[in-house]
Short mmCIF file of C-alpha atoms and ligand atoms in Angstrom, two decimals:
data_model
loop_
_atom_site.label_atom_id
_atom_site.label_comp_id
_atom_site.label_asym_id
_atom_site.label_seq_id
_atom_site.Cartn_x
_atom_site.Cartn_y
_atom_site.Cartn_z
CA UNK A 284 7.28 8.08 -21.03
CA UNK A 285 6.98 7.22 -17.37
CA UNK A 286 4.05 6.35 -15.11
CA UNK A 287 3.23 4.87 -11.73
CA UNK A 288 1.96 1.32 -11.29
CA UNK A 289 -1.49 2.15 -12.70
CA UNK A 290 0.04 3.25 -16.05
CA UNK A 291 -2.04 6.41 -15.66
CA UNK A 292 -1.06 9.20 -16.11
CA UNK A 293 1.92 8.72 -18.43
CA UNK A 294 4.25 11.70 -18.77
CA UNK A 295 7.53 12.78 -20.26
CA UNK A 296 9.97 13.65 -17.51
CA UNK A 297 13.62 14.27 -16.89
CA UNK A 298 14.77 11.29 -14.80
CA UNK A 299 18.04 11.58 -12.93
CA UNK A 300 19.82 9.56 -10.28
CA UNK A 301 22.87 9.70 -8.05
CA UNK A 302 24.33 7.36 -5.48
CA UNK A 303 25.97 9.68 -2.99
CA UNK A 304 24.53 12.26 -0.65
CA UNK A 305 26.72 15.01 -2.13
CA UNK A 306 25.66 14.25 -5.70
CA UNK A 307 21.99 14.16 -4.68
CA UNK A 308 22.40 17.50 -2.89
CA UNK A 309 23.99 19.05 -6.00
CA UNK A 310 21.27 17.67 -8.24
CA UNK A 311 18.48 19.03 -6.06
CA UNK A 312 20.03 22.45 -6.02
CA UNK A 313 20.24 22.47 -9.81
CA UNK A 314 16.45 22.09 -10.26
CA UNK A 315 13.46 24.42 -9.81
CA UNK A 316 11.48 21.40 -8.72
CA UNK A 317 12.07 17.69 -8.19
CA UNK A 318 10.28 14.66 -6.74
CA UNK A 319 11.94 11.50 -5.41
CA UNK A 320 10.89 8.17 -6.90
CA UNK A 321 11.45 4.76 -5.32
CA UNK A 322 10.33 1.67 -7.21
CA UNK A 323 7.29 3.39 -8.80
CA UNK A 324 4.77 1.07 -7.12
CA UNK A 325 2.53 3.95 -6.13
CA UNK A 326 -0.38 3.80 -8.54
CA UNK A 327 -0.93 7.39 -9.63
CA UNK A 328 1.07 10.60 -9.87
CA UNK A 329 2.65 10.99 -6.45
CA UNK A 330 6.14 10.11 -7.70
CA UNK A 331 5.74 11.93 -11.04
CA UNK A 332 6.93 15.43 -11.87
CA UNK A 333 8.95 17.30 -14.46
CA UNK A 334 12.18 16.25 -12.72
CA UNK A 335 12.27 12.84 -11.05
CA UNK A 336 15.12 11.76 -8.82
CA UNK A 337 15.41 7.98 -8.69
CA UNK A 338 16.42 6.79 -5.24
CA UNK A 339 17.17 3.21 -6.40
CA UNK A 340 20.99 3.68 -6.47
CA UNK A 341 20.88 4.31 -2.70
CA UNK A 342 20.76 0.57 -2.13
CA UNK A 343 23.22 -0.26 0.64
CA UNK A 344 22.67 -2.07 3.90
CA UNK A 345 24.45 -0.11 6.64
CA UNK A 346 24.04 -2.26 9.73
CA UNK A 347 22.05 -5.25 10.93
CA UNK A 348 21.90 -6.05 14.62
CA UNK A 349 20.56 -9.59 14.47
CA UNK A 350 20.29 -9.84 18.27
CA UNK A 351 18.08 -6.78 18.68
CA UNK A 352 16.44 -6.99 15.24
CA UNK A 353 17.43 -3.48 14.15
CA UNK A 354 18.27 -2.78 10.53
CA UNK A 355 19.86 0.35 9.16
CA UNK A 356 19.87 0.84 5.40
CA UNK A 357 19.72 3.38 2.62
CA UNK A 358 16.31 4.44 1.38
CA UNK A 359 16.50 2.74 -2.02
CA UNK A 360 16.78 -0.78 -0.58
CA UNK A 361 13.75 -2.89 -1.52
CA UNK A 362 11.70 -4.69 1.12
CA UNK A 363 12.33 -7.91 -0.87
CA UNK A 364 16.09 -7.43 -0.43
CA UNK A 365 15.61 -6.95 3.30
CA UNK A 366 13.49 -10.10 3.59
CA UNK A 367 16.12 -12.15 1.76
CA UNK A 368 18.63 -11.22 4.47
CA UNK A 369 16.53 -11.19 7.62
CA UNK A 370 14.10 -14.12 7.27
CA UNK A 371 16.78 -16.85 7.40
CA UNK A 372 17.96 -15.16 10.63
CA UNK A 373 14.53 -15.31 12.26
CA UNK A 374 13.32 -11.75 11.64
CA UNK A 375 10.52 -10.22 9.58
CA UNK A 376 9.28 -6.73 8.72
CA UNK A 377 6.98 -5.43 11.47
CA UNK A 378 4.77 -3.92 8.76
CA UNK A 379 4.60 -4.85 5.10
CA UNK A 380 2.17 -3.86 2.35
CA UNK A 381 0.81 -6.27 -0.29
CA UNK A 382 3.97 -6.02 -2.39
CA UNK A 383 7.60 -6.42 -1.33
CA UNK A 384 8.82 -4.64 -4.47
CA UNK A 385 8.93 -1.21 -2.86
CA UNK A 386 11.75 0.82 -1.35
CA UNK A 387 12.20 1.74 2.29
CA UNK A 388 11.87 5.41 1.28
CA UNK A 389 8.58 4.70 -0.50
CA UNK A 390 7.30 2.74 2.50
CA UNK A 391 8.01 5.71 4.78
CA UNK A 392 6.77 8.41 2.40
CA UNK A 393 3.41 6.63 2.00
CA UNK A 394 3.45 5.34 5.60
CA UNK A 395 2.24 2.05 4.19
CA UNK A 396 0.01 -0.34 6.12
CA UNK A 397 -0.36 -4.08 6.03
CA UNK A 398 -2.64 -6.85 7.21
CA UNK A 399 -1.63 -6.14 10.81
CA UNK A 400 -2.56 -2.45 10.99
CA UNK A 401 -5.29 -3.14 13.58
CA UNK A 402 -2.55 -4.35 15.95
CA UNK A 403 0.77 -2.95 14.77
CA UNK A 404 -0.08 0.36 13.08
CA UNK A 405 1.55 1.71 9.91
CA UNK A 406 5.18 1.43 8.70
CA UNK A 407 6.26 4.45 10.76
CA UNK A 408 5.47 2.50 13.96
CA UNK A 409 8.57 0.41 13.22
CA UNK A 410 10.72 3.35 12.16
CA UNK A 411 13.28 4.21 14.82
CA UNK A 412 14.80 7.15 12.98
CA UNK A 413 15.65 8.43 9.50
CA UNK A 414 17.84 11.01 7.82
CA UNK A 415 16.16 13.50 5.52
CA UNK A 416 17.91 15.78 3.04
CA UNK A 417 16.06 19.11 2.99
CA UNK A 418 15.87 21.55 0.08
CA UNK A 419 18.32 23.79 1.97
CA UNK A 420 20.99 21.13 1.44
CA UNK A 421 21.02 20.21 5.14
CA UNK A 422 20.58 16.57 6.23
CA UNK A 423 18.53 16.18 9.42
CA UNK A 424 18.11 13.05 11.54
CA UNK A 425 14.63 12.75 12.95
CA UNK A 426 12.62 10.34 15.10
CA UNK A 427 9.43 10.51 17.17
CA UNK A 428 11.53 12.27 19.87
CA UNK A 429 14.14 14.26 17.89
CA UNK A 430 12.96 16.76 15.27
CA UNK A 431 9.56 15.18 15.70
CA UNK A 432 7.79 17.72 13.48
CA UNK A 433 9.92 16.69 10.51
CA UNK A 434 9.39 13.02 11.37
CA UNK A 435 5.58 13.28 11.48
CA UNK A 436 5.44 15.33 8.28
CA UNK A 437 7.80 13.03 6.37
CA UNK A 438 6.07 9.76 7.35
CA UNK A 439 3.17 9.74 4.93
CA UNK A 440 4.39 13.04 3.44
CA UNK A 441 4.68 11.69 -0.16
CA UNK A 442 8.22 12.95 -0.73
CA UNK A 443 7.26 16.60 -0.26
CA UNK A 444 9.40 17.44 2.78
CA UNK A 445 12.75 16.18 1.48
CA UNK A 446 14.70 13.13 0.37
CA UNK A 447 14.79 10.25 2.84
CA UNK A 448 18.37 9.02 2.61
CA UNK A 449 18.67 6.41 5.36
CA UNK A 450 16.46 4.71 7.91
CA UNK A 451 16.73 2.55 10.97
CA UNK A 452 13.87 0.11 11.43
CA UNK A 453 12.80 -2.31 14.15
CA UNK A 454 12.07 -5.83 12.96
CA UNK A 455 9.77 -8.50 14.31
CA UNK A 456 11.06 -11.84 15.65
CA UNK A 457 9.63 -14.90 13.88
CA UNK A 458 10.18 -18.63 14.23
CA UNK A 459 9.52 -19.46 10.60
CA UNK A 460 9.13 -18.21 7.05
CA UNK A 461 5.58 -19.58 6.99
CA UNK A 462 2.16 -18.29 7.88
CA UNK A 463 -0.53 -20.39 9.45
CA UNK A 464 -3.66 -19.11 7.71
CA UNK A 465 -7.34 -19.71 8.11
CA UNK A 466 -9.64 -18.81 5.22
CA UNK A 467 -13.28 -18.25 6.09
CA UNK A 468 -16.13 -17.67 3.65
CA UNK A 469 -18.42 -14.72 4.38
CA UNK A 470 -21.91 -14.59 2.86
CA UNK A 471 -22.00 -10.82 2.60
CA UNK A 472 -20.45 -7.60 3.89
CA UNK A 473 -22.08 -7.69 7.33
CA UNK A 474 -20.91 -11.27 7.81
CA UNK A 475 -17.36 -10.29 6.71
CA UNK A 476 -17.29 -7.46 9.27
CA UNK A 477 -18.51 -9.83 11.99
CA UNK A 478 -15.64 -12.16 11.08
CA UNK A 479 -13.14 -9.28 11.32
CA UNK A 480 -14.50 -8.49 14.80
CA UNK A 481 -14.27 -12.16 15.87
CA UNK A 482 -10.69 -12.29 14.60
CA UNK A 483 -9.63 -8.92 16.03
CA UNK A 484 -6.82 -10.49 18.05
CA UNK A 485 -5.44 -12.46 15.12
CA UNK A 486 -2.30 -10.58 14.01
CA UNK A 487 -2.93 -10.65 10.24
CA UNK A 488 -6.33 -10.23 8.61
CA UNK A 489 -7.78 -9.12 5.27
CA UNK A 490 -10.68 -10.10 3.06
CA UNK A 491 -11.04 -10.47 -0.66
CA UNK A 492 -14.43 -9.14 -1.79
CA UNK A 493 -16.41 -10.13 -4.85
CA UNK A 494 -17.90 -6.72 -5.59
CA UNK A 495 -19.98 -7.96 -8.55
CA UNK A 496 -22.47 -9.53 -6.14
CA UNK A 497 -25.81 -7.89 -5.43
CA UNK A 498 -28.74 -8.18 -3.03
CA UNK A 499 -28.28 -10.42 -0.02
CA UNK A 500 -24.87 -11.56 -1.37
CA UNK A 501 -23.48 -8.02 -1.67
CA UNK A 502 -19.97 -8.08 -0.23
CA UNK A 503 -19.59 -11.87 -0.48
CA UNK A 504 -16.00 -12.45 0.57
CA UNK A 505 -13.22 -14.63 1.85
CA UNK A 506 -11.47 -13.61 5.05
CA UNK A 507 -7.82 -14.52 5.51
CA UNK A 508 -6.63 -14.64 9.12
CA UNK A 509 -3.07 -15.65 9.90
CA UNK A 510 -0.03 -15.55 12.13
CA UNK A 511 3.66 -16.35 11.68
CA UNK A 512 3.83 -20.12 12.19
CA UNK A 513 5.79 -21.51 15.11
CA UNK A 514 8.49 -24.17 14.71
CA UNK A 515 6.02 -26.65 16.20
CA UNK A 516 3.33 -25.79 13.62
CA UNK A 517 5.88 -26.15 10.81
CA UNK A 518 7.01 -29.56 12.06
CA UNK A 519 3.38 -30.72 12.25
CA UNK A 520 3.03 -29.69 8.61
CA UNK A 521 6.15 -31.65 7.66
CA UNK A 522 8.38 -28.60 7.12
CA UNK A 523 11.93 -29.48 8.11
CA UNK A 524 13.60 -26.07 7.70
CA UNK A 525 11.15 -23.50 9.03
CA UNK A 526 13.33 -20.49 8.23
CA UNK A 527 13.92 -21.45 4.61
CA UNK A 528 11.26 -19.71 2.57
CA UNK A 529 9.47 -21.53 -0.16
CA UNK A 530 9.11 -18.82 -2.83
CA UNK A 531 6.64 -19.66 -5.62
CA UNK A 532 7.85 -19.34 -9.22
CA UNK A 533 7.07 -16.04 -10.98
CA UNK A 534 4.70 -15.79 -13.94
CA UNK A 535 4.50 -12.80 -16.22
CA UNK A 536 1.90 -10.86 -18.22
CA UNK A 537 3.77 -10.59 -21.53
CA UNK A 538 1.99 -7.60 -23.09
CA UNK A 539 -0.76 -5.05 -22.45
CA UNK A 540 -4.16 -6.74 -22.66
CA UNK A 541 -6.71 -5.21 -25.04
CA UNK A 542 -9.29 -3.29 -22.99
CA UNK A 543 -12.17 -5.58 -24.06
CA UNK A 544 -10.43 -8.42 -22.17
CA UNK A 545 -11.60 -6.88 -18.95
CA UNK A 546 -15.32 -6.56 -19.46
CA UNK A 547 -17.76 -7.34 -16.71
CA UNK A 548 -18.16 -10.97 -17.81
CA UNK A 549 -14.48 -11.71 -17.40
CA UNK A 550 -14.51 -10.00 -13.99
CA UNK A 551 -17.47 -12.15 -12.93
CA UNK A 552 -15.72 -15.30 -14.11
CA UNK A 553 -12.55 -14.40 -12.23
CA UNK A 554 -14.37 -13.57 -9.00
CA UNK A 555 -16.41 -16.73 -9.17
CA UNK A 556 -13.38 -18.97 -9.71
CA UNK A 557 -11.58 -17.52 -6.69
CA UNK A 558 -14.63 -18.01 -4.48
CA UNK A 559 -15.21 -21.57 -5.75
CA UNK A 560 -11.59 -22.52 -5.04
CA UNK A 561 -12.37 -21.99 -1.38
CA UNK A 562 -15.14 -24.58 -1.39
CA UNK A 563 -14.93 -25.39 2.34
CA UNK A 564 -16.44 -22.73 4.67
CA UNK A 565 -13.29 -22.70 6.80
CA UNK A 566 -9.89 -23.97 5.71
CA UNK A 567 -6.60 -23.97 7.63
CA UNK A 568 -3.16 -24.47 6.14
CA UNK A 569 0.44 -23.33 6.18
CA UNK A 570 1.71 -21.16 3.33
CA UNK A 571 4.99 -19.40 2.62
CA UNK A 572 5.16 -15.74 3.60
CA UNK A 573 5.31 -14.88 -0.09
CA UNK A 574 2.03 -16.61 -0.86
CA UNK A 575 0.33 -14.96 2.10
CA UNK A 576 1.63 -11.40 1.86
CA UNK A 577 2.54 -10.96 -1.79
CA UNK A 578 0.24 -13.03 -4.04
CA UNK A 579 0.32 -10.38 -6.79
CA UNK A 580 4.13 -10.19 -6.88
CA UNK A 581 4.18 -13.72 -8.32
CA UNK A 582 2.59 -12.35 -11.52
CA UNK A 583 5.29 -10.06 -12.85
CA UNK A 584 3.85 -6.85 -14.41
CA UNK A 585 0.24 -7.85 -13.66
CA UNK A 586 -0.70 -4.18 -14.13
CA UNK A 587 -0.55 -4.80 -17.92
CA UNK A 588 -3.77 -6.75 -17.62
CA UNK A 589 -5.63 -3.41 -17.70
CA UNK A 590 -4.32 -2.52 -21.16
CA UNK A 591 -2.60 0.60 -22.49
CA UNK A 592 -5.07 3.07 -21.02
CA UNK A 593 -4.11 1.90 -17.54
CA UNK A 594 -6.14 1.88 -14.36
CA UNK A 595 -6.53 3.61 -11.05
CA UNK A 596 -6.92 2.07 -7.66
CA UNK A 597 -9.63 3.66 -5.57
CA UNK A 598 -8.78 3.01 -1.93
CA UNK A 599 -10.78 4.71 0.77
CA UNK A 600 -11.17 4.31 4.51
CA UNK A 601 -14.30 5.05 6.53
CA UNK A 602 -14.43 5.51 10.30
CA UNK A 603 -15.63 2.50 12.31
CA UNK A 604 -19.05 3.98 13.08
CA UNK A 605 -20.01 4.56 9.44
CA UNK A 606 -18.10 1.66 7.84
CA UNK A 607 -20.91 -0.88 7.63
CA UNK A 608 -23.47 1.53 6.18
CA UNK A 609 -20.99 3.43 4.00
CA UNK A 610 -19.20 0.47 2.43
CA UNK A 611 -22.56 -1.19 1.79
CA UNK A 612 -23.81 1.96 -0.01
CA UNK A 613 -20.58 2.38 -2.00
CA UNK A 614 -20.50 -1.29 -3.03
CA UNK A 615 -24.13 -1.01 -4.17
CA UNK A 616 -23.25 2.02 -6.25
CA UNK A 617 -20.26 0.23 -7.83
CA UNK A 618 -22.26 -2.89 -8.49
CA UNK A 619 -25.00 -0.80 -10.17
CA UNK A 620 -22.42 1.02 -12.31
CA UNK A 621 -21.21 -2.28 -13.80
CA UNK A 622 -17.67 -0.89 -13.85
CA UNK A 623 -16.69 -3.79 -11.58
CA UNK A 624 -13.34 -4.00 -9.95
CA UNK A 625 -11.02 -6.84 -10.81
CA UNK A 626 -9.68 -6.86 -7.28
CA UNK A 627 -11.29 -5.62 -4.10
CA UNK A 628 -9.60 -5.88 -0.76
CA UNK A 629 -11.18 -5.11 2.61
CA UNK A 630 -9.06 -4.50 5.69
CA UNK A 631 -9.71 -3.40 9.22
CA UNK A 632 -7.47 -0.52 10.29
CA UNK A 633 -6.46 0.43 13.82
CA UNK A 634 -5.91 3.77 15.48
CA UNK A 635 -4.77 6.87 13.63
CA UNK A 636 -1.15 7.94 14.31
CA UNK A 637 0.38 11.40 14.78
CA UNK A 638 1.65 11.77 11.20
CA UNK A 639 0.08 14.77 9.52
CA UNK A 640 -1.24 13.18 6.34
CA UNK A 641 -0.99 9.43 6.90
CA UNK A 642 -3.92 7.59 5.38
CA UNK A 643 -5.07 5.10 8.05
CA UNK A 644 -7.86 5.88 10.52
CA UNK A 645 -9.69 3.43 12.77
CA UNK A 646 -12.27 1.73 10.58
CA UNK A 647 -12.41 -0.27 7.38
CA UNK A 648 -10.60 0.34 4.11
CA UNK A 649 -11.67 -0.96 0.74
CA UNK A 650 -9.42 -0.94 -2.35
CA UNK A 651 -10.79 -1.39 -5.87
CA UNK A 652 -9.17 -1.25 -9.30
CA UNK A 653 -10.92 0.57 -12.15
CA UNK A 654 -9.71 0.55 -15.75
CA UNK A 655 -9.45 4.11 -17.10
CA UNK A 656 -12.42 5.07 -19.27
CA UNK A 657 -14.33 8.25 -20.20
CA UNK A 658 -17.13 7.43 -17.78
CA UNK A 659 -14.80 6.68 -14.90
CA UNK A 660 -13.83 10.06 -13.48
CA UNK A 661 -17.36 11.49 -13.12
CA UNK A 662 -18.28 8.22 -11.42
CA UNK A 663 -15.33 8.40 -9.00
CA UNK A 664 -16.26 12.02 -8.20
CA UNK A 665 -19.61 10.66 -7.11
CA UNK A 666 -17.88 8.04 -4.93
CA UNK A 667 -15.71 10.84 -3.45
CA UNK A 668 -18.85 12.63 -2.27
CA UNK A 669 -20.04 9.45 -0.60
CA UNK A 670 -16.65 8.92 1.07
CA UNK A 671 -16.75 12.51 2.40
CA UNK A 672 -20.34 12.14 3.64
CA UNK A 673 -19.35 9.03 5.59
CA UNK A 674 -16.34 10.84 7.12
CA UNK A 675 -13.63 8.99 5.18
CA UNK A 676 -10.70 9.72 2.90
CA UNK A 677 -8.77 8.37 -0.10
CA UNK A 678 -5.23 6.95 0.02
CA UNK A 679 -2.75 9.39 -1.57
CA UNK A 680 -0.38 6.67 -2.78
CA UNK A 681 -3.12 5.15 -4.94
CA UNK A 682 -4.60 8.43 -6.15
CA UNK A 683 -4.28 10.10 -9.58
CA UNK A 684 -7.35 12.38 -9.64
CA UNK A 685 -8.60 13.56 -6.24
CA UNK A 686 -9.45 17.29 -6.00
CA UNK A 687 -7.67 19.77 -3.74
CA UNK A 688 -10.98 20.42 -1.95
CA UNK A 689 -11.44 16.72 -1.19
CA UNK A 690 -7.87 16.50 0.14
CA UNK A 691 -8.35 19.45 2.49
CA UNK A 692 -11.72 18.26 3.70
CA UNK A 693 -10.77 14.66 4.34
CA UNK A 694 -7.22 14.93 5.73
CA UNK A 695 -7.49 16.71 9.07
CA UNK A 696 -3.76 17.49 9.10
CA UNK A 697 -3.72 18.89 5.53
CA UNK A 698 -3.40 22.54 6.45
CA UNK A 699 -0.77 21.92 9.11
CA UNK A 700 1.16 19.80 6.62
CA UNK A 701 1.02 22.46 3.90
CA UNK A 702 2.18 25.18 6.30
CA UNK A 703 5.05 23.06 7.62
CA UNK A 704 6.12 21.96 4.12
CA UNK A 705 6.37 25.57 2.97
CA UNK A 706 8.26 26.54 6.13
CA UNK A 707 11.03 24.00 5.47
CA UNK A 708 10.84 24.10 1.66
CA UNK A 709 10.40 27.84 1.04
CA UNK A 710 10.84 27.65 -2.75
CA UNK A 711 8.58 24.60 -3.07
CA UNK A 712 11.35 22.50 -4.62
CA UNK A 713 9.77 19.16 -3.76
CA UNK A 714 6.81 19.02 -6.06
CA UNK A 715 4.85 16.22 -7.78
CA UNK A 716 1.95 16.25 -10.23
CA UNK A 717 -0.16 15.15 -7.29
CA UNK A 718 1.03 17.90 -4.94
CA UNK A 719 0.28 20.53 -7.61
CA UNK A 720 -3.19 19.09 -8.22
CA UNK A 721 -3.87 19.03 -4.48
CA UNK A 722 -2.69 22.61 -4.03
CA UNK A 723 0.13 21.65 -1.66
C1 LIG B 169 0.59 -4.83 -5.80
C2 LIG B 169 0.63 -3.67 -4.83
C3 LIG B 169 0.14 -3.85 -3.57
C4 LIG B 169 0.18 -2.80 -2.64
N1 LIG B 169 -0.31 -3.02 -1.39
C5 LIG B 169 -0.28 -2.04 -0.49
C6 LIG B 169 -0.74 -2.25 0.84
O1 LIG B 169 -1.19 -3.35 1.20
N2 LIG B 169 -0.66 -1.23 1.71
C7 LIG B 169 -0.13 -0.01 1.37
O2 LIG B 169 -0.08 0.87 2.23
N3 LIG B 169 0.32 0.22 0.12
C8 LIG B 169 0.25 -0.75 -0.81
N4 LIG B 169 0.73 -0.53 -2.08
C9 LIG B 169 1.28 0.80 -2.40
C10 LIG B 169 2.81 0.88 -2.18
O3 LIG B 169 3.18 0.19 -1.02
C11 LIG B 169 3.19 2.35 -2.00
O4 LIG B 169 2.77 3.09 -3.10
C12 LIG B 169 4.70 2.59 -1.81
O5 LIG B 169 4.90 3.90 -1.42
C13 LIG B 169 5.50 2.34 -3.09
O6 LIG B 169 6.87 2.46 -2.81
P1 LIG B 169 7.92 2.79 -3.95
O7 LIG B 169 9.29 2.53 -3.45
O8 LIG B 169 7.53 2.08 -5.19
O9 LIG B 169 7.72 4.35 -4.08
P2 LIG B 169 7.22 5.25 -5.31
O10 LIG B 169 5.95 4.69 -5.83
O11 LIG B 169 8.31 5.45 -6.27
O12 LIG B 169 6.92 6.61 -4.54
C14 LIG B 169 5.82 6.71 -3.65
C15 LIG B 169 5.92 8.03 -2.88
O13 LIG B 169 7.08 7.99 -2.04
C16 LIG B 169 7.92 9.10 -2.31
N5 LIG B 169 9.30 8.63 -2.11
C17 LIG B 169 9.87 7.53 -2.64
N6 LIG B 169 11.14 7.42 -2.21
C18 LIG B 169 11.38 8.48 -1.39
C19 LIG B 169 12.51 8.93 -0.65
N7 LIG B 169 13.67 8.26 -0.62
N8 LIG B 169 12.38 10.07 0.07
C20 LIG B 169 11.22 10.76 0.08
N9 LIG B 169 10.12 10.36 -0.58
C21 LIG B 169 10.21 9.24 -1.32
C22 LIG B 169 7.61 9.49 -3.75
O14 LIG B 169 7.93 10.85 -4.00
C23 LIG B 169 6.11 9.23 -3.79
O15 LIG B 169 5.41 10.31 -3.26
C24 LIG B 169 0.72 -1.55 -3.02
C25 LIG B 169 1.20 -1.36 -4.32
C26 LIG B 169 1.17 -2.41 -5.22
C27 LIG B 169 1.69 -2.20 -6.61
#
């Protein structure tokens, strides 16, 4: 049985892999349908299908220009492997999501965003070019200027246009492996959004929200605002080797938790302890990049905490003009439901890009985890209607249940994407459970 990170849905599938372009080409041509899979960190069914092609064996670095900060590698290389090489040489990923345990191919196919989206944009903003193997057996290099249609359909295209084989990405120069972070307590949602506005020029921002709170404390949160620390800031903090990362030890969740372990009382206790830890209203300190960007990676297999039935992450974005009202209404609805999320993250997103079905739009995005239960899906359908009414959409890489109608209504480029996909993949070879559900 195989599943995405949410352990829902779990399916039986034929999983194959190959480590050369020719073998991958032959494999693709031997199947009626296939979907590429990276490191399976997408939560739902976007990398699941009856035939799954693992891209992990494509794990070679091809070139690293450490003067210009340009890296060329195969699509199965993990972001963690890239960081291990580039950080000691004074470079960092221009865009990184909240886990480094994903492949370059997965980062492109989901056009992932990080804490700097309001300034830097999504992963594709740092993508110089890539090579994509089409269902015809032809490999095409594309970039924002060359074969741009393929580029904008493949970035965010969830593996449905072809197999990303190789990519060339632009890195960001840094002076240290540390982040200077400020944590600020926000009384409620409105206060949190004011803090985001005040910190708009700070390169890295996100807030952790306690979504069990009600009334005037609804949206009580902690905002994290940071930047890559300078050599000077490291010295002041007593760090002698600024480019040597200080990676925290990993812990593990040894088995699936029983589902009663995650009732609303335990969620309340968890939320309260995190908020209490930040007793000062504002705190400033220096932390390793791992602590700042990837706190969840330090708990190996933390997804098991949701038990055997698994969970889904509901991540939506609302446009700037309706964010305050819409997120307030949705949080109220979640709080009333008592189905409380273990983890809720609020981020400000910047401008939309040209990719046909990339998730980000200018506004705020909220991500919440929900353990799978009988009551859950009707409830999420209700949230979907609210998201649509406020002009928003749901993130495909987290999704396991959105309807085709919701996809078409909320992604403006959906129709163009579907038409283009079928133009270059006439027999609809690249197919996932998600693409079938969404009528792609
Ligand atoms: C703890 C955690 C935190 C996260 N935080 C964030 C975040 O902050 N921001 C964010 O945007 N995302 C976030 N994510 C989601 C994650 O970044 C994406 O789901 C990412 O796409 C996973 O990459 P992967 O290599 O595991 O790909 P998979 O999950 O295996 O696949 C994801 C999609 O990419 C396609 N794909 C994979 N490889 C290729 C390839 N070579 N060619 C073509 N298509 C391919 C698959 O078909 C599938 O549609 C987070 C996930 C976790 C578990």
